[in-house]
Every structure is written in C-alpha cells, then in structure tokens.
Amino acid sequence: MAVSIIGAGNMARGIGTRLVAAGQSVTIFDRTPEKAEALASELRASAKEGATVTAAVAGATLQDEIVVAALYYPVELDVITQYRDQLAGKILIEISNPLNAEFNDLATTPGTSAAEEVAKIAPNTKVVKAFNTTFAGPLTQGSIAGQPLDVFLAGDDADAKARIAAILQAGGLRPLDVGPLKRAQQLEGLGLLHITQQFTLNTGFSSAVKILS
C-alpha cells in the first residue's frame, strides 16, 4: 500500500517518517518541486522494508488509495476542492487544527469541524481525522519519554479507520478509535488546548497528549 502526502512542511515530515518506518511507500506533493524533493530525499534515508519515496508537483494526479492533507486549514479547503473528483473512493486523512488569526480559538462554526467541512467538499471520500493532537517533532522522533504517541482517529468508515490504525501501529504509534467523524469537533478542541499550553508550559511543541492507565 502507498500513501500520498499533500504538503511538504513539518507535519508532512513527521507523518512521512512514521509511514516509511511502517514500510509504506510515500509520494510527497508540493507546489514547490524542490521542497517536495528535499523532503522525499530526507525520508528515503529512513525508509524500511523496501518502501520508496517520490516527489510530485501539486496538481499532479493522485495515484494512491490513501491521501494525507498536511496543510493549513484555509489552504486545505482549496486543495481538496481541486482534488475532489480524484479523491472519490479514497481514504483522506485530515489533520488540521482550524485556528483563528490570533491562535486562541477555533475558526470553524460551533457544531462542526475542519474534518466535517472537508467531508462536505468531498462527499464520496472516506475522511478520517487524525494527527491533530500530535506535533511534528514528536512524530519524527516516534515517542516521548519512552512512550509511543497516541493518535486519535475519528471517522464514519470503520474499515478505513482500521486500515489507518494498522499502518500507524506498524510505524510505532498507538492508534485510538474515538468514534464517528463528528468526534473531530472534540479532537480539534483538544488540539487547540494542546497548542495553547505550549506557551504556558514552555514545552516548545515537544509534548504529547497521552492516555495512561
């Protein structure tokens, strides 16, 4: 199985690192070809079990069955609109925290979420919310304090979540299914709290949300 990542920023690096560690082949899409190739080259160095990493320019055809939108929310809406027809039948991992301009609240209307708004744009796509409570640095490392990172999954397609969960587990993460896509509202609220606490705790975006028992 192969995965396309749209975007070549820090979250694309973190998620891509875990994917290639799980033996998944990855294609990095970005509007700047040099940026896509730079990240692809970096990921090749840590690819396992024959996984390949390639680069592509944004707008090129999506070949893979699983797509990660590693984009800021306003940009994501435009990109998903552009790819809507190609995304039909695919699994789309939506990772954004839709923050306002002051980074102190969510920009989405109460009663909805970024993931649900994306699902409206691409109604024939299996949208799974994931990774919005995990920061890029810890994802690249794969763990914090010797503990695997928890990745919360919300989505309406059980098979899609199960397939994503299997990949995440193979990449050293702990996937936790939290229910239907509407649970993305709570996950995005949790993501907001986690972000704002970085400035209170001075943890430099290197902390993790973890359930212990």
PDB file of N, CA and C in Angstrom, residues 103 194-205:
ATOM      1  N   PHE A 103      -4.763  32.650  17.018  1.00  0.00           N
ATOM      2  CA  PHE A 103      -4.358  31.344  17.534  1.00  0.00           C
ATOM      3  C   PHE A 103      -4.866  31.092  18.957  1.00  0.00           C
ATOM      4  N   HIS A 194      -3.988  21.851  23.492  1.00  0.00           N
ATOM      5  CA  HIS A 194      -2.602  21.390  23.485  1.00  0.00           C
ATOM      6  C   HIS A 194      -1.672  22.458  22.937  1.00  0.00           C
ATOM      7  N   ILE A 195      -2.104  23.157  21.901  1.00  0.00           N
ATOM      8  CA  ILE A 195      -1.292  24.220  21.314  1.00  0.00           C
ATOM      9  C   ILE A 195      -1.123  25.378  22.289  1.00  0.00           C
ATOM     10  N   THR A 196      -2.216  25.834  22.893  1.00  0.00           N
ATOM     11  CA  THR A 196      -2.120  26.990  23.796  1.00  0.00           C
ATOM     12  C   THR A 196      -1.285  26.673  25.035  1.00  0.00           C
ATOM     13  N   GLN A 197      -1.283  25.408  25.473  1.00  0.00           N
ATOM     14  CA  GLN A 197      -0.492  25.042  26.647  1.00  0.00           C
ATOM     15  C   GLN A 197       1.009  25.088  26.381  1.00  0.00           C
ATOM     16  N   GLN A 198       1.398  25.071  25.122  1.00  0.00           N
ATOM     17  CA  GLN A 198       2.833  25.161  24.830  1.00  0.00           C
ATOM     18  C   GLN A 198       3.422  26.460  25.355  1.00  0.00           C
ATOM     19  N   PHE A 199       2.645  27.527  25.307  1.00  0.00           N
ATOM     20  CA  PHE A 199       3.131  28.832  25.740  1.00  0.00           C
ATOM     21  C   PHE A 199       3.055  28.983  27.258  1.00  0.00           C
ATOM     22  N   THR A 200       2.196  28.201  27.889  1.00  0.00           N
ATOM     23  CA  THR A 200       2.096  28.217  29.351  1.00  0.00           C
ATOM     24  C   THR A 200       3.162  27.346  29.991  1.00  0.00           C
ATOM     25  N   LEU A 201       3.382  26.179  29.409  1.00  0.00           N
ATOM     26  CA  LEU A 201       4.325  25.209  29.965  1.00  0.00           C
ATOM     27  C   LEU A 201       5.729  25.322  29.385  1.00  0.00           C
ATOM     28  N   ASN A 202       5.868  26.149  28.334  1.00  0.00           N
ATOM     29  CA  ASN A 202       7.160  26.319  27.670  1.00  0.00           C
ATOM     30  C   ASN A 202       7.742  24.982  27.202  1.00  0.00           C
ATOM     31  N   THR A 203       6.889  24.169  26.636  1.00  0.00           N
ATOM     32  CA  THR A 203       7.339  22.852  26.179  1.00  0.00           C
ATOM     33  C   THR A 203       7.780  22.836  24.715  1.00  0.00           C
ATOM     34  N   GLY A 204       7.680  23.973  24.047  1.00  0.00           N
ATOM     35  CA  GLY A 204       8.263  24.091  22.714  1.00  0.00           C
ATOM     36  C   GLY A 204       7.719  23.122  21.692  1.00  0.00           C
ATOM     37  N   PHE A 205       6.422  22.836  21.790  1.00  0.00           N
ATOM     38  CA  PHE A 205       5.762  21.940  20.847  1.00  0.00           C
ATOM     39  C   PHE A 205       6.454  20.557  20.796  1.00  0.00           C
TER      40      PHE A 205
END
